[in-house]
One Martini backbone bead per residue (centre of mass of N, CA, C, O) as a GRO file, in nm:
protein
  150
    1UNK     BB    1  21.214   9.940   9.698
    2UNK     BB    2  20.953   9.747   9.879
    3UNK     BB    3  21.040   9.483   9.805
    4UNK     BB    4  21.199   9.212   9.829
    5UNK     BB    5  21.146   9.000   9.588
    6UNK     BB    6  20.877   8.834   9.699
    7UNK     BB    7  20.731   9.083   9.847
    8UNK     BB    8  20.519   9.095   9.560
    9UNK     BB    9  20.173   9.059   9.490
   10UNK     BB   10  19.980   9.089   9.185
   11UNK     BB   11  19.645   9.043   9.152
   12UNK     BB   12  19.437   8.927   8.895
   13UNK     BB   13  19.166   8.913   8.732
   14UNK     BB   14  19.024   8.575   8.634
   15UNK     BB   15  18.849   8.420   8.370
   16UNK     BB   16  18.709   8.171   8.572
   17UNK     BB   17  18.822   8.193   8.819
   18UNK     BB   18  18.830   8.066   9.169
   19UNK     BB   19  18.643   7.779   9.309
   20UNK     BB   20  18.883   7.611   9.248
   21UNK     BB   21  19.083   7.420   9.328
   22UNK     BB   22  19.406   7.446   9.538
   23UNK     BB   23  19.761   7.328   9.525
   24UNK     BB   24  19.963   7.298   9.714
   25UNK     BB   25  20.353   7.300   9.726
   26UNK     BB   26  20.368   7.303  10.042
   27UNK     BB   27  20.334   7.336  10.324
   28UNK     BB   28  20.154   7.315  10.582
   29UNK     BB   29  19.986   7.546  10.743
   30UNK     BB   30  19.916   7.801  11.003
   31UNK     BB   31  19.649   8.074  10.985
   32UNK     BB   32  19.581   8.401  11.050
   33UNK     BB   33  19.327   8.529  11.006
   34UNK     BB   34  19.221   8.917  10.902
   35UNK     BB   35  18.881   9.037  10.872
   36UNK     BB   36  18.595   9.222  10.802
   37UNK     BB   37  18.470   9.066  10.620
   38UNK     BB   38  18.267   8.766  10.596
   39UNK     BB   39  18.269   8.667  10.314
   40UNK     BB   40  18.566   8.663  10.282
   41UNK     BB   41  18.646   8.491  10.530
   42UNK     BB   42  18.499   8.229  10.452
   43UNK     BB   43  18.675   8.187  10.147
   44UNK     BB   44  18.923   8.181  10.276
   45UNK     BB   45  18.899   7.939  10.476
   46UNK     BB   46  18.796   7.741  10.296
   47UNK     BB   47  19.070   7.747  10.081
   48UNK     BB   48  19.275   7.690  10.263
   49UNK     BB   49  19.158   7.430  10.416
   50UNK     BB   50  19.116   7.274  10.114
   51UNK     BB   51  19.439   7.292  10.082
   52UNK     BB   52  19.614   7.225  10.362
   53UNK     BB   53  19.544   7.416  10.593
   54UNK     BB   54  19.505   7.575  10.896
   55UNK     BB   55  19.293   7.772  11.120
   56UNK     BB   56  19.277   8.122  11.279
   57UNK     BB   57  18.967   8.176  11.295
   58UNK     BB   58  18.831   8.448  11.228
   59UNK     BB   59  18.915   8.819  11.233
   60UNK     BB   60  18.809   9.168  11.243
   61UNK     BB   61  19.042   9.262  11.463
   62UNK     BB   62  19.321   9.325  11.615
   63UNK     BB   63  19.171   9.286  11.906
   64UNK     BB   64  19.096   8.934  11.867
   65UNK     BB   65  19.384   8.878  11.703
   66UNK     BB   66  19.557   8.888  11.915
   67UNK     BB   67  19.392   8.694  12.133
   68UNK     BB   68  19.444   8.482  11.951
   69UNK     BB   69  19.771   8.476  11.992
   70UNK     BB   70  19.804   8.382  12.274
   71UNK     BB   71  19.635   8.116  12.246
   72UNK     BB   72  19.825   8.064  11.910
   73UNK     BB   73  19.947   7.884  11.711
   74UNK     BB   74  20.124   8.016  11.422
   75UNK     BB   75  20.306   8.081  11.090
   76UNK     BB   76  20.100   8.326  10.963
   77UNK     BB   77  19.916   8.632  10.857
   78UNK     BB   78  19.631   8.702  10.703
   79UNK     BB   79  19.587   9.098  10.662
   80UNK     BB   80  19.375   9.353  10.672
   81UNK     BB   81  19.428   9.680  10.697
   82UNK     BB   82  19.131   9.711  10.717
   83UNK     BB   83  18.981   9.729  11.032
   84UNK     BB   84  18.768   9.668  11.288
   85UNK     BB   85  18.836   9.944  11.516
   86UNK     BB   86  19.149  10.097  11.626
   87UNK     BB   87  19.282   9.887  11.481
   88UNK     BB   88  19.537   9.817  11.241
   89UNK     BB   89  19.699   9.607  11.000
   90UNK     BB   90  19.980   9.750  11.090
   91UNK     BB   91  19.982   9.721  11.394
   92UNK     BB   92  19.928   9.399  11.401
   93UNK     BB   93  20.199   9.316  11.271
   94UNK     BB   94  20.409   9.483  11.458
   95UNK     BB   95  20.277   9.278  11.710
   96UNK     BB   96  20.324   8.994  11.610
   97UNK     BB   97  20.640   9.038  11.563
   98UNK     BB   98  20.718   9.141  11.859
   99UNK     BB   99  20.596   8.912  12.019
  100UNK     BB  100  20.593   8.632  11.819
  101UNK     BB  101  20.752   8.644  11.528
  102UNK     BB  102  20.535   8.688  11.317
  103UNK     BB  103  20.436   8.707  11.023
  104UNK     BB  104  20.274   8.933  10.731
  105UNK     BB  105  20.009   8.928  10.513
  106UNK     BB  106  19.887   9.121  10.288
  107UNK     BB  107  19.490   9.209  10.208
  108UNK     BB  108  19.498   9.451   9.992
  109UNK     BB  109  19.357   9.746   9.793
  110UNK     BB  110  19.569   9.946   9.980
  111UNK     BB  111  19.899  10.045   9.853
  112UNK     BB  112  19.974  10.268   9.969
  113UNK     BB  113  20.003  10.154  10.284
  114UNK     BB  114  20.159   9.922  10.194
  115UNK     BB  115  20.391  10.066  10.120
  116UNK     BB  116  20.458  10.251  10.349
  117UNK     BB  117  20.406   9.950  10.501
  118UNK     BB  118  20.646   9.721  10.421
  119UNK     BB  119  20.795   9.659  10.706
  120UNK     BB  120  20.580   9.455  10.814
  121UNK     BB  121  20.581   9.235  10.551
  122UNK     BB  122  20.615   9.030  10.315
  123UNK     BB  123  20.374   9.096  10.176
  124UNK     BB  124  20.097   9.102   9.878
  125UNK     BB  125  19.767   9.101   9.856
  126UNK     BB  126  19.562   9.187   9.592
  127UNK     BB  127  19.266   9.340   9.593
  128UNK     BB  128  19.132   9.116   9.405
  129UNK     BB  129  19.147   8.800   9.457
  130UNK     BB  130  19.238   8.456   9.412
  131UNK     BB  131  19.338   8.151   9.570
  132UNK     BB  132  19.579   8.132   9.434
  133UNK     BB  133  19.738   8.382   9.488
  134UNK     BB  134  19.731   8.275   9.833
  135UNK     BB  135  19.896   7.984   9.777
  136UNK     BB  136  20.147   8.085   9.634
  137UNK     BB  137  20.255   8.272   9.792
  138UNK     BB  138  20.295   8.088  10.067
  139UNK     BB  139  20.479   7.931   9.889
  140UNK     BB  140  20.693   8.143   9.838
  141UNK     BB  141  20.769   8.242  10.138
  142UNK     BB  142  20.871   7.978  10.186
  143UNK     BB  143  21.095   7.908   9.979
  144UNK     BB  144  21.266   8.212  10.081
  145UNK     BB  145  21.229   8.152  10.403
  146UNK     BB  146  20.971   8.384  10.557
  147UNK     BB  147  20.925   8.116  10.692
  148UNK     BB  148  20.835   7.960  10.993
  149UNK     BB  149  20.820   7.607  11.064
  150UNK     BB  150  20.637   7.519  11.406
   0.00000   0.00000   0.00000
């Protein structure tokens, strides 16, 4: 068993979806964005946003994401495990965890990895994702109770 309850979320391409609002059913989080890819990173800020959750960054490596984790205070991390830089999204998620307590979800095409460095995260969203995929998550671990609103 690589995660435990809901800590894997499987997401298929659904035709017609992507572009609609989605609504969460839990609380607004604050979330710090981990993304290198640019497109990506805008889309996902975006449908965040738009969902009524807060965002910090995006940043593009774990050590942009680092800098901002001391200066920002947020609630879950969604992380790409491969990023520009030296280290990667397994790293930067070890990193949350052991100094700020911060949880971390993967959004990674990379199952391998993902699967390999299960305890790193709470979750997994395989690439490519619709915004739904992520707002669900959000919402799932939130009352699995895997994280922490404060």
């Amino acid at each position: 068993e690589v995660w435990r309850r809901i800590r894997a979320f499987v997401s298929r391409q659904r035709h017609g979806a992507g572009s609609e609002a989605v609504r969460r059913q839990g609380p607004a989080l604050t979330l710090l964005v981990v993304e290198d890819d640019p497109d990506t990173a805008q889309q996902l800020v975006e449908a965040l946003i738009e969902a009524g959750h807060g965002v910090v960054g995006p940043a593009s490596s774990a050590e942009a994401a680092e800098a901002l984790a001391g200066l920002s205070s947020f609630d879950v991390a969604l992380v790409d495990i491969n990023l520009s830089g030296s280290a990667n999204g397994v790293d930067l998620a070890r990193t949350l965890d052991a100094k700020w307590g911060v949880p971390t979800i993967f959004l990674s095409g990379d199952v391998g990895a993902t699967a390999r460095n299960a305890d790193a995260s709470i979750a997994l969203i395989v690439k490519p994702y619709q915004t739904a995929d992520v707002i669900s998550t959000l919402d799932a671990v939130v009352a699995e109770g895997l994280v922490n609103i404060g």
